[in-house]
Short mmCIF file of C-alpha atoms and ligand atoms in Angstrom, two decimals:
data_model
loop_
_atom_site.label_atom_id
_atom_site.label_comp_id
_atom_site.label_asym_id
_atom_site.label_seq_id
_atom_site.Cartn_x
_atom_site.Cartn_y
_atom_site.Cartn_z
CA MET A 1 48.42 -28.54 -15.51
CA GLY A 2 47.19 -24.96 -15.27
CA LEU A 3 45.69 -22.96 -18.07
CA ARG A 4 47.81 -20.44 -19.89
CA LEU A 5 46.15 -17.41 -21.33
CA GLU A 6 47.50 -15.38 -24.20
CA ALA A 7 46.00 -12.04 -25.12
CA SER A 8 47.41 -10.65 -28.33
CA GLY A 9 46.80 -7.25 -29.82
CA ILE A 10 43.48 -6.63 -28.11
CA HIS A 11 41.69 -3.57 -29.47
CA LYS A 12 38.36 -2.33 -28.19
CA ALA A 13 36.43 0.87 -28.82
CA TYR A 14 33.03 1.98 -27.56
CA ASN A 15 31.06 4.29 -29.83
CA GLY A 16 34.22 5.23 -31.67
CA ASN A 17 36.22 5.91 -28.50
CA ALA A 18 39.24 3.64 -28.37
CA VAL A 19 39.69 2.08 -24.94
CA LEU A 20 42.19 -0.68 -25.60
CA GLY A 21 44.71 -0.18 -28.40
CA GLY A 22 46.69 -3.37 -28.67
CA CYS A 23 47.05 -5.14 -25.34
CA SER A 24 49.21 -8.24 -25.39
CA PHE A 25 50.27 -10.44 -22.53
CA SER A 26 50.68 -14.06 -21.56
CA PHE A 27 49.40 -15.20 -18.16
CA GLU A 28 50.12 -18.52 -16.47
CA SER A 29 49.69 -19.84 -12.95
CA GLY A 30 50.36 -17.07 -10.49
CA VAL A 31 48.83 -13.86 -9.28
CA TYR A 32 48.86 -10.75 -11.45
CA ALA A 33 47.68 -7.30 -10.51
CA LEU A 34 46.24 -4.92 -13.08
CA MET A 35 46.42 -1.23 -12.24
CA GLY A 36 45.59 2.03 -13.95
CA THR A 37 43.48 5.15 -13.64
CA ASN A 38 39.68 5.15 -13.70
CA GLY A 39 38.41 4.48 -17.17
CA CYS A 40 41.71 3.22 -18.57
CA GLY A 41 40.09 -0.07 -19.57
CA LYS A 42 40.86 -2.58 -16.80
CA SER A 43 37.32 -3.90 -16.54
CA THR A 44 37.03 -4.02 -20.32
CA PHE A 45 40.26 -6.01 -20.56
CA LEU A 46 39.07 -8.48 -17.91
CA ARG A 47 35.70 -9.02 -19.65
CA ILE A 48 37.48 -9.72 -22.92
CA CYS A 49 39.96 -12.10 -21.30
CA ALA A 50 37.10 -13.88 -19.51
CA LEU A 51 35.46 -14.48 -22.92
CA ILE A 52 32.23 -12.71 -22.13
CA GLU A 53 32.91 -9.86 -24.56
CA ASP A 54 34.59 -9.95 -27.96
CA PRO A 55 37.47 -7.63 -28.86
CA ASP A 56 37.20 -5.54 -32.04
CA MET A 57 40.61 -6.78 -33.05
CA GLY A 58 43.12 -9.23 -31.62
CA GLU A 59 42.58 -12.54 -29.90
CA VAL A 60 42.42 -14.22 -26.53
CA ASN A 61 43.62 -17.81 -26.55
CA TYR A 62 43.77 -20.40 -23.82
CA TYR A 63 46.33 -23.21 -23.81
CA SER A 64 46.69 -26.34 -21.77
CA GLY A 65 50.39 -27.02 -22.16
CA ALA A 66 50.97 -26.62 -25.86
CA LEU A 67 47.39 -27.47 -26.75
CA LEU A 68 45.23 -24.60 -27.99
CA LEU A 69 41.77 -24.92 -26.44
CA GLU A 70 38.55 -24.30 -28.27
CA LYS A 71 36.60 -21.32 -26.91
CA ASP A 72 33.50 -23.28 -26.02
CA ILE A 73 31.33 -23.58 -22.94
CA LYS A 74 33.68 -26.24 -21.52
CA LEU A 75 36.54 -23.76 -21.50
CA ARG A 76 34.35 -20.92 -20.26
CA ARG A 77 33.39 -23.05 -17.28
CA ARG A 78 37.04 -23.30 -16.22
CA ILE A 79 37.32 -19.52 -15.86
CA THR A 80 35.37 -17.00 -13.81
CA LEU A 81 35.23 -13.24 -13.49
CA LEU A 82 33.99 -11.36 -10.46
CA LEU A 83 32.49 -8.19 -11.93
CA ALA A 84 33.10 -4.82 -10.27
CA ASP A 85 29.36 -4.40 -9.81
CA VAL A 86 28.72 -7.95 -8.74
CA GLY A 87 25.28 -8.41 -10.29
CA VAL A 88 23.60 -10.28 -7.43
CA PHE A 89 20.52 -12.18 -8.50
CA ASN A 90 17.14 -11.51 -6.93
CA LEU A 91 17.33 -14.85 -5.12
CA THR A 92 18.41 -15.96 -1.69
CA VAL A 93 22.07 -15.68 -0.73
CA LEU A 94 22.43 -19.48 -0.92
CA LYS A 95 20.81 -19.68 -4.36
CA ASN A 96 23.20 -16.98 -5.56
CA ALA A 97 26.18 -18.90 -4.22
CA SER A 98 25.05 -22.11 -5.89
CA TYR A 99 24.09 -20.56 -9.26
CA GLY A 100 27.27 -21.58 -11.09
CA LEU A 101 26.94 -25.14 -9.82
CA ARG A 102 23.25 -25.35 -10.64
CA ILE A 103 23.77 -24.42 -14.28
CA ARG A 104 26.47 -27.10 -14.45
CA GLY A 105 23.82 -29.60 -13.43
CA MET A 106 25.51 -30.57 -10.19
CA ASP A 107 23.77 -32.98 -7.85
CA LYS A 108 21.66 -31.21 -5.20
CA ASN A 109 23.48 -32.40 -2.09
CA GLU A 110 26.94 -31.72 -3.38
CA LEU A 111 25.79 -28.36 -4.70
CA ARG A 112 24.42 -27.36 -1.33
CA GLN A 113 27.55 -28.46 0.46
CA ARG A 114 29.84 -26.54 -1.85
CA ALA A 115 27.73 -23.40 -1.86
CA GLU A 116 27.53 -23.46 1.92
CA SER A 117 31.25 -23.85 2.35
CA ALA A 118 31.81 -20.97 -0.08
CA LEU A 119 29.43 -18.86 2.02
CA GLU A 120 31.21 -19.98 5.15
CA PHE A 121 34.44 -18.75 3.67
CA ALA A 122 32.86 -15.42 2.69
CA GLY A 123 31.43 -14.99 6.19
CA LEU A 124 27.86 -14.98 4.91
CA ILE A 125 26.59 -18.35 6.07
CA HIS A 126 24.34 -16.75 8.71
CA LYS A 127 22.56 -14.90 5.89
CA LYS A 128 22.12 -17.83 3.55
CA ASP A 129 18.32 -17.67 3.52
CA HIS A 130 18.11 -13.88 3.23
CA SER A 131 17.26 -12.18 -0.03
CA ALA A 132 20.56 -11.26 -1.65
CA LEU A 133 19.15 -7.82 -2.46
CA THR A 134 19.15 -6.89 1.20
CA LEU A 135 22.94 -7.26 1.52
CA SER A 136 25.21 -4.25 2.05
CA SER A 137 27.67 -3.36 -0.73
CA GLY A 138 30.52 -5.11 1.03
CA GLU A 139 28.42 -8.19 1.73
CA ALA A 140 27.29 -8.24 -1.89
CA ARG A 141 30.91 -8.19 -2.99
CA ARG A 142 31.69 -11.06 -0.62
CA LEU A 143 28.74 -12.95 -2.07
CA GLY A 144 30.25 -12.36 -5.51
CA ILE A 145 33.46 -13.92 -4.28
CA ALA A 146 31.61 -16.88 -2.77
CA ARG A 147 29.74 -17.36 -6.04
CA ALA A 148 33.00 -17.29 -8.00
CA VAL A 149 35.04 -19.60 -5.76
CA ALA A 150 32.14 -22.08 -5.52
CA VAL A 151 32.74 -23.10 -9.13
CA GLU A 152 36.46 -23.69 -8.40
CA PRO A 153 37.82 -21.90 -11.46
CA GLU A 154 41.30 -22.51 -12.82
CA VAL A 155 41.56 -18.93 -13.97
CA LEU A 156 39.98 -16.29 -11.78
CA PHE A 157 39.58 -12.64 -12.74
CA LEU A 158 38.72 -10.28 -9.92
CA ASP A 159 37.60 -6.75 -10.69
CA GLU A 160 38.33 -4.68 -7.57
CA PRO A 161 37.53 -7.54 -5.21
CA THR A 162 38.07 -5.59 -2.00
CA ALA A 163 36.32 -2.33 -2.85
CA TYR A 164 33.80 -1.55 -0.07
CA ILE A 165 35.18 -4.36 2.07
CA ASP A 166 36.42 -3.84 5.63
CA ARG A 167 39.99 -4.57 6.63
CA ARG A 168 39.36 -7.93 8.29
CA ASN A 169 37.43 -9.30 5.33
CA SER A 170 39.93 -7.85 2.88
CA GLU A 171 42.62 -9.80 4.69
CA LEU A 172 40.55 -12.97 4.41
CA ILE A 173 40.07 -12.42 0.70
CA GLU A 174 43.75 -11.71 0.20
CA GLU A 175 44.55 -14.88 2.10
CA MET A 176 42.25 -16.86 -0.19
CA ILE A 177 43.92 -15.35 -3.22
CA SER A 178 47.41 -16.20 -1.99
CA ASN A 179 46.23 -19.78 -1.39
CA MET A 180 45.32 -20.20 -5.04
CA LYS A 181 48.81 -21.23 -6.05
CA LYS A 182 48.04 -23.59 -8.89
CA GLU A 183 45.56 -21.22 -10.47
CA THR A 184 45.91 -18.07 -12.48
CA VAL A 185 44.48 -15.03 -10.73
CA ILE A 186 44.29 -11.60 -12.29
CA ILE A 187 43.15 -8.78 -10.05
CA ALA A 188 42.21 -5.26 -11.10
CA THR A 189 42.83 -3.02 -8.13
CA HIS A 190 43.51 0.58 -7.19
CA ASP A 191 45.32 -0.48 -4.01
CA GLU A 192 49.03 -0.39 -4.77
CA ALA A 193 50.01 -1.98 -1.48
CA GLN A 194 47.57 -4.81 -2.11
CA ALA A 195 48.95 -5.30 -5.60
CA ARG A 196 52.47 -5.63 -4.20
CA ARG A 197 51.36 -7.91 -1.37
CA LEU A 198 49.52 -10.35 -3.60
CA ALA A 199 50.87 -10.27 -7.07
CA GLY A 200 53.99 -11.78 -8.53
CA ARG A 201 53.65 -9.22 -11.29
CA VAL A 202 52.04 -5.84 -11.41
CA LEU A 203 50.84 -4.65 -14.81
CA SER A 204 49.21 -1.41 -15.69
CA ILE A 205 47.16 -0.14 -18.56
CA GLU A 206 48.28 3.19 -19.93
CA GLY A 207 47.05 4.76 -23.11
CA GLY A 208 45.23 1.57 -24.04
CA ARG A 209 48.32 -0.63 -23.71
CA LEU A 210 49.68 -2.96 -21.08
CA ALA A 211 52.91 -1.89 -19.45
CA MET B 1 -33.27 8.14 -4.66
CA ASP B 2 -35.66 5.40 -3.63
CA LEU B 3 -34.83 3.46 -6.76
CA VAL B 4 -31.15 3.67 -5.98
CA LEU B 5 -31.57 2.56 -2.37
CA SER B 6 -33.85 -0.34 -3.12
CA GLY B 7 -31.66 -1.23 -6.07
CA PHE B 8 -28.63 -1.53 -3.82
CA LYS B 9 -30.63 -3.51 -1.30
CA GLN B 10 -31.79 -5.96 -3.95
CA ALA B 11 -28.29 -6.16 -5.37
CA PHE B 12 -26.81 -7.05 -2.01
CA LEU B 13 -29.53 -9.62 -1.47
CA LEU B 14 -28.61 -11.21 -4.81
CA ILE B 15 -25.00 -11.39 -3.74
CA ILE B 16 -25.71 -12.71 -0.27
CA ARG B 17 -28.15 -15.33 -1.55
CA LEU B 18 -25.59 -16.42 -4.15
CA ASP B 19 -28.18 -16.08 -6.88
CA ARG B 20 -27.78 -18.80 -9.53
CA GLU B 21 -27.94 -16.44 -12.50
CA LEU B 22 -25.48 -14.10 -10.85
CA LEU B 23 -23.05 -16.92 -10.11
CA ARG B 24 -23.30 -18.31 -13.62
CA ILE B 25 -22.50 -14.90 -15.12
CA ILE B 26 -19.54 -14.34 -12.81
CA LEU B 27 -18.20 -17.81 -13.47
CA LEU B 28 -18.42 -17.42 -17.23
CA SER B 29 -16.65 -14.05 -17.03
CA LEU B 30 -13.83 -15.58 -15.03
CA LYS B 31 -13.62 -18.61 -17.31
CA VAL B 32 -13.54 -16.62 -20.55
CA SER B 33 -10.96 -14.13 -19.28
CA ALA B 34 -8.80 -16.81 -17.66
CA ALA B 35 -8.76 -18.93 -20.81
CA ALA B 36 -7.91 -15.89 -22.94
CA LEU B 37 -5.24 -14.87 -20.48
CA PHE B 38 -3.72 -18.33 -20.55
CA ILE B 39 -3.49 -18.30 -24.35
CA ALA B 40 -2.12 -14.76 -24.37
CA ALA B 41 0.50 -15.61 -21.73
CA VAL B 42 1.64 -18.80 -23.47
CA PHE B 43 2.43 -16.80 -26.60
CA GLY B 44 2.96 -13.30 -25.22
CA VAL B 45 5.54 -13.93 -22.49
CA PRO B 46 7.97 -15.80 -24.77
CA LEU B 47 7.51 -13.22 -27.52
CA GLY B 48 8.16 -10.31 -25.13
CA ALA B 49 11.17 -12.13 -23.71
CA VAL B 50 12.68 -12.93 -27.10
CA VAL B 51 12.22 -9.38 -28.36
CA GLY B 52 13.77 -8.10 -25.13
CA LEU B 53 16.70 -10.50 -25.10
CA ARG B 54 17.76 -10.84 -28.71
CA ARG B 55 19.07 -8.38 -31.22
CA PHE B 56 17.59 -8.84 -34.70
CA PRO B 57 16.76 -6.66 -37.69
CA LEU B 58 13.58 -4.58 -37.36
CA ARG B 59 13.56 -5.10 -33.60
CA GLY B 60 12.54 -1.48 -33.08
CA ALA B 61 9.65 -1.94 -35.46
CA ALA B 62 8.55 -5.09 -33.62
CA VAL B 63 8.53 -3.19 -30.32
CA SER B 64 6.52 -0.32 -31.82
CA LEU B 65 4.06 -2.78 -33.29
CA MET B 66 3.58 -4.49 -29.93
CA ASN B 67 3.05 -1.16 -28.21
CA THR B 68 0.58 -0.03 -30.84
CA MET B 69 -1.36 -3.28 -30.63
CA MET B 70 -1.65 -2.73 -26.89
CA GLY B 71 -4.02 0.11 -27.65
CA LEU B 72 -6.22 -1.84 -30.07
CA PRO B 73 -9.80 -0.60 -29.63
CA PRO B 74 -11.80 -3.63 -28.41
CA VAL B 75 -14.78 -2.81 -30.61
CA VAL B 76 -12.57 -2.87 -33.69
CA VAL B 77 -11.14 -6.25 -32.69
CA GLY B 78 -14.71 -7.44 -32.11
CA LEU B 79 -15.79 -6.15 -35.49
CA PHE B 80 -12.97 -7.88 -37.37
CA LEU B 81 -13.58 -11.15 -35.58
CA TYR B 82 -17.28 -10.81 -36.28
CA ILE B 83 -16.54 -10.50 -39.99
CA LEU B 84 -14.23 -13.52 -39.85
CA LEU B 85 -16.59 -15.68 -37.82
CA SER B 86 -19.95 -14.70 -39.24
CA ARG B 87 -21.79 -17.32 -41.28
CA SER B 88 -20.63 -15.87 -44.60
CA GLY B 89 -17.14 -15.06 -43.35
CA PRO B 90 -13.99 -17.08 -44.09
CA LEU B 91 -14.16 -18.88 -40.73
CA GLY B 92 -17.96 -19.02 -40.64
CA PHE B 93 -17.99 -22.79 -41.15
CA MET B 94 -16.63 -23.24 -37.63
CA GLY B 95 -19.86 -21.93 -36.16
CA LEU B 96 -18.12 -20.04 -33.40
CA LEU B 97 -20.00 -16.75 -33.51
CA TYR B 98 -22.02 -16.11 -30.34
CA THR B 99 -20.23 -18.81 -28.37
CA PRO B 100 -17.86 -18.48 -25.40
CA SER B 101 -15.06 -19.72 -27.70
CA ALA B 102 -15.46 -16.64 -29.88
CA MET B 103 -15.23 -14.50 -26.75
CA VAL B 104 -12.04 -16.28 -25.68
CA ILE B 105 -10.52 -15.67 -29.11
CA ALA B 106 -11.43 -11.98 -29.01
CA GLN B 107 -9.98 -11.51 -25.55
CA SER B 108 -6.83 -13.45 -26.42
CA VAL B 109 -6.24 -11.05 -29.28
CA LEU B 110 -6.66 -8.13 -26.90
CA ALA B 111 -4.51 -9.56 -24.11
CA PHE B 112 -1.68 -10.90 -26.25
CA PRO B 113 -0.05 -7.54 -27.09
CA ILE B 114 -0.49 -6.34 -23.50
CA VAL B 115 1.28 -9.37 -22.08
CA ALA B 116 3.97 -9.30 -24.78
CA SER B 117 4.67 -5.60 -24.50
CA LEU B 118 4.73 -5.45 -20.69
CA SER B 119 6.87 -8.61 -20.50
CA HIS B 120 9.23 -7.01 -22.97
CA SER B 121 9.50 -3.90 -20.76
CA ALA B 122 10.11 -6.07 -17.71
CA VAL B 123 12.94 -7.93 -19.44
CA MET B 124 14.44 -4.70 -20.78
CA GLY B 125 14.37 -3.28 -17.25
CA VAL B 126 16.77 -5.93 -15.94
CA ASP B 127 20.25 -4.56 -15.28
CA PRO B 128 22.61 -5.77 -18.06
CA VAL B 129 25.06 -6.83 -15.36
CA ILE B 130 22.76 -9.77 -14.55
CA ARG B 131 23.35 -11.34 -17.93
CA GLN B 132 27.07 -10.70 -17.65
CA ALA B 133 27.20 -12.19 -14.15
CA ALA B 134 25.44 -15.33 -15.37
CA LEU B 135 27.92 -15.64 -18.26
CA THR B 136 30.93 -15.19 -15.96
CA LEU B 137 29.65 -18.05 -13.84
CA GLY B 138 29.55 -20.38 -16.83
CA ALA B 139 26.04 -19.95 -18.17
CA THR B 140 25.32 -20.78 -21.80
CA PRO B 141 23.67 -17.90 -23.70
CA PHE B 142 20.34 -19.67 -23.17
CA GLN B 143 20.94 -20.09 -19.44
CA ALA B 144 21.93 -16.43 -19.20
CA ALA B 145 18.67 -15.48 -20.93
CA ILE B 146 16.77 -17.59 -18.39
CA ALA B 147 18.59 -15.79 -15.57
CA VAL B 148 17.48 -12.44 -17.01
CA LEU B 149 13.91 -13.66 -17.44
CA ASN B 150 13.94 -14.98 -13.90
CA GLU B 151 15.11 -11.57 -12.69
CA ALA B 152 12.14 -10.03 -14.53
CA ARG B 153 9.65 -12.48 -12.99
CA TYR B 154 7.76 -9.93 -10.89
CA GLY B 155 7.41 -7.65 -13.89
CA VAL B 156 6.18 -10.53 -16.05
CA MET B 157 3.65 -11.58 -13.41
CA SER B 158 2.49 -7.97 -13.19
CA ALA B 159 2.07 -7.96 -16.97
CA VAL B 160 -0.15 -11.02 -16.85
CA ILE B 161 -2.24 -9.70 -13.99
CA ALA B 162 -2.61 -6.27 -15.58
CA ALA B 163 -3.89 -8.00 -18.71
CA PHE B 164 -6.37 -9.96 -16.61
CA GLY B 165 -7.69 -6.71 -15.13
CA ARG B 166 -8.16 -5.30 -18.62
CA LEU B 167 -9.98 -8.42 -19.80
CA MET B 168 -12.38 -8.55 -16.88
CA ALA B 169 -13.39 -4.95 -17.56
CA GLU B 170 -13.59 -5.34 -21.34
CA VAL B 171 -17.00 -5.17 -22.99
CA GLY B 172 -16.80 -4.07 -26.63
CA ALA B 173 -15.23 -7.11 -28.27
CA ILE B 174 -17.05 -9.83 -26.32
CA LEU B 175 -20.36 -8.09 -26.80
CA ILE B 176 -19.97 -8.11 -30.58
CA VAL B 177 -18.81 -11.73 -30.91
CA GLY B 178 -20.64 -13.12 -27.86
CA GLY B 179 -23.95 -11.37 -28.15
CA ASN B 180 -24.91 -11.41 -24.46
CA ILE B 181 -27.16 -14.46 -24.80
CA ALA B 182 -28.73 -15.36 -21.46
CA GLY B 183 -27.39 -18.61 -20.08
CA LEU B 184 -24.85 -18.95 -22.85
CA THR B 185 -22.63 -15.95 -23.46
CA ARG B 186 -23.78 -13.45 -20.89
CA VAL B 187 -20.86 -12.16 -18.82
CA MET B 188 -20.52 -9.44 -16.20
CA THR B 189 -19.68 -6.48 -18.38
CA THR B 190 -22.12 -7.27 -21.19
CA THR B 191 -24.88 -7.79 -18.66
CA ILE B 192 -24.16 -4.47 -17.02
CA ALA B 193 -24.05 -2.76 -20.41
CA LEU B 194 -27.33 -4.21 -21.67
CA GLU B 195 -29.49 -5.12 -18.68
CA SER B 196 -29.43 -1.91 -16.66
CA ASP B 197 -32.19 -0.35 -18.76
CA LYS B 198 -34.25 -3.50 -19.06
CA GLY B 199 -35.53 -3.43 -15.53
CA ASN B 200 -32.79 -5.85 -14.49
CA PHE B 201 -31.20 -3.03 -12.58
CA GLU B 202 -30.45 -5.07 -9.43
CA LEU B 203 -28.57 -7.76 -11.33
CA ALA B 204 -26.49 -5.14 -13.15
CA LEU B 205 -25.77 -3.38 -9.89
CA ALA B 206 -24.79 -6.57 -8.11
CA LEU B 207 -22.43 -7.43 -10.96
CA GLY B 208 -21.01 -3.93 -10.84
CA ILE B 209 -20.19 -4.36 -7.16
CA ILE B 210 -18.53 -7.73 -7.78
CA LEU B 211 -16.59 -6.35 -10.73
CA LEU B 212 -15.27 -3.53 -8.57
CA MET B 213 -14.19 -6.03 -5.93
CA ILE B 214 -12.38 -8.13 -8.53
CA SER B 215 -10.66 -5.05 -9.87
CA LEU B 216 -9.65 -4.11 -6.33
CA ALA B 217 -8.22 -7.59 -5.77
CA VAL B 218 -6.30 -7.46 -9.06
CA ASN B 219 -4.78 -4.14 -8.10
CA ALA B 220 -3.89 -5.37 -4.62
CA VAL B 221 -2.00 -8.30 -6.15
CA LEU B 222 -0.29 -5.93 -8.60
CA TYR B 223 0.75 -3.67 -5.74
CA LEU B 224 2.19 -6.57 -3.76
CA LEU B 225 4.08 -7.87 -6.79
CA GLN B 226 5.51 -4.48 -7.61
CA ARG B 227 6.60 -4.07 -4.01
CA SER B 228 8.46 -7.38 -3.94
CA GLY B 229 9.98 -6.64 -7.36
CA GLY B 230 10.85 -3.12 -6.24
CA MET B 231 13.22 -4.57 -3.66
CA LYS B 232 15.65 -4.75 -6.52
CA ARG B 233 15.92 -1.01 -6.60
CA GLY B 234 15.71 -0.79 -2.83
CA ARG B 235 19.46 -0.91 -2.53
CA SER B 236 21.91 0.14 -5.14
CA TRP B 237 25.62 0.29 -5.32
CA ALA B 238 28.50 0.65 -7.72
N1 LIG C 301 29.52 -1.00 -22.44
C1 LIG C 301 30.13 0.18 -22.64
N2 LIG C 301 29.58 1.11 -23.44
C2 LIG C 301 30.20 2.28 -23.66
N3 LIG C 301 31.35 2.64 -23.08
C3 LIG C 301 31.95 1.76 -22.27
C4 LIG C 301 31.37 0.49 -21.98
N4 LIG C 301 32.16 -0.17 -21.13
C5 LIG C 301 33.21 0.65 -20.89
N5 LIG C 301 33.08 1.80 -21.55
C6 LIG C 301 34.03 2.92 -21.54
O1 LIG C 301 35.31 2.39 -21.67
C7 LIG C 301 36.23 3.06 -20.84
C8 LIG C 301 36.97 2.06 -19.97
O2 LIG C 301 36.05 1.50 -19.03
P1 LIG C 301 36.49 0.42 -17.98
O3 LIG C 301 35.30 0.11 -17.17
O4 LIG C 301 37.15 -0.71 -18.66
O5 LIG C 301 37.57 1.21 -17.10
P2 LIG C 301 38.27 0.78 -15.74
O6 LIG C 301 39.73 0.86 -16.00
O7 LIG C 301 37.75 -0.48 -15.25
O8 LIG C 301 37.86 1.97 -14.77
P3 LIG C 301 37.61 1.96 -13.18
O9 LIG C 301 38.93 2.06 -12.53
O10 LIG C 301 36.81 3.19 -12.96
O11 LIG C 301 36.86 0.71 -12.86
C9 LIG C 301 35.43 4.08 -20.05
O12 LIG C 301 35.64 5.35 -20.62
C10 LIG C 301 34.02 3.64 -20.23
O13 LIG C 301 33.17 4.76 -20.29
MG1 LIG C 302 36.58 -1.04 -13.65
#
């Protein structure tokens, strides 16, 4: 059974400037697109939903069926967020791709296999031994996607996953997203056509609220 | 002029012949500084990392203190340790004054704030997105801190090597607590400081040449490290 995510009354301000003023929504298996102008708070909302930042007010809760899940590391390891500025590690491409598996203590052989197939998918396998810092912006983004899918999350947040990426690779990424049927995928994007192609529902943040 | 020329000639001869006294002095210098560096790194790197990674009350004060301690005048450190270690001092019973151990302690005190402060800067210089990325991939807060520290590894190594350079060139503190005793506590810098006017000009000169070469090597390593670490800023996006 998939995870259901309920955000209720999320408020967030930075240095006294309100960004989110009461966002509520319930997400369950399916693809959602999140739209809105620059600076409206999409990335902030995703970070809060992905449990890597706390809201000032309101709550994010995850449910498995009717069961409310504790917000511990076990839950956090079932969800992943691809950040808008990926944050590649100063390691090889392969070590980046396997990071999430390594910190889960996965066995070396299995880890290597999974990281390599994620890189294969992202079209980066020929660069696996390169330093990740030498990648182009689009390649870095694809590495971010490889790193995220390698951990096989049940809920996947993608912050502008196809920015900087060429058409062919965007299509591959979109195909991957549409294949994640059982999972919950929430994508922040500025591409309206992409939002309509991929998402069952398109949401937008306006004036700090979800509409 | 003649003195200088023949001095250089004798100095080079000492180096080429691998003079016993010369070797012993160089070896003791390296040993004392390496031991001090080891102690300073074992305590300084974790301290710098913790101060860089965690928020706690008086953090700003801790950073200022570390930075201030970086500029501790070696002679003052030497003086304080001398008072502590001298026969009538509180730690006099340990009988450490004028031993290599006293020199190691003095240099550890000098290197510790350098290593801590530069490690702290290295950790602070890591893009905050690294920590976030680690968390999004399922890292525990501790694992995320390790990821940040790992990202700062070139900076931390530079910190340790910079401290080593400072220690090798340091004279004030080890002279006061070591005493430049021939065959026991005589190291490169104290020999140069005290022997050049005792007619042991060649030995001092030979040590000076070696010291310069060590300093050159230290800086070459620093340059290489900073270049590999600089790759991080080589490309930037978003
Ligand atoms: N860590 C932070 N510190 C201070 N201000 C922040 C921080 N993070 C976000 N903000 C501010 O919050 C607002 C919303 O930022 P956010 O990144 O969520 O917008 P966004 O909708 O993702 O924009 P974009 O479409 O440009 O990616 C912005 O005005 C930004 O300056
Ligand atoms: Mg954004």
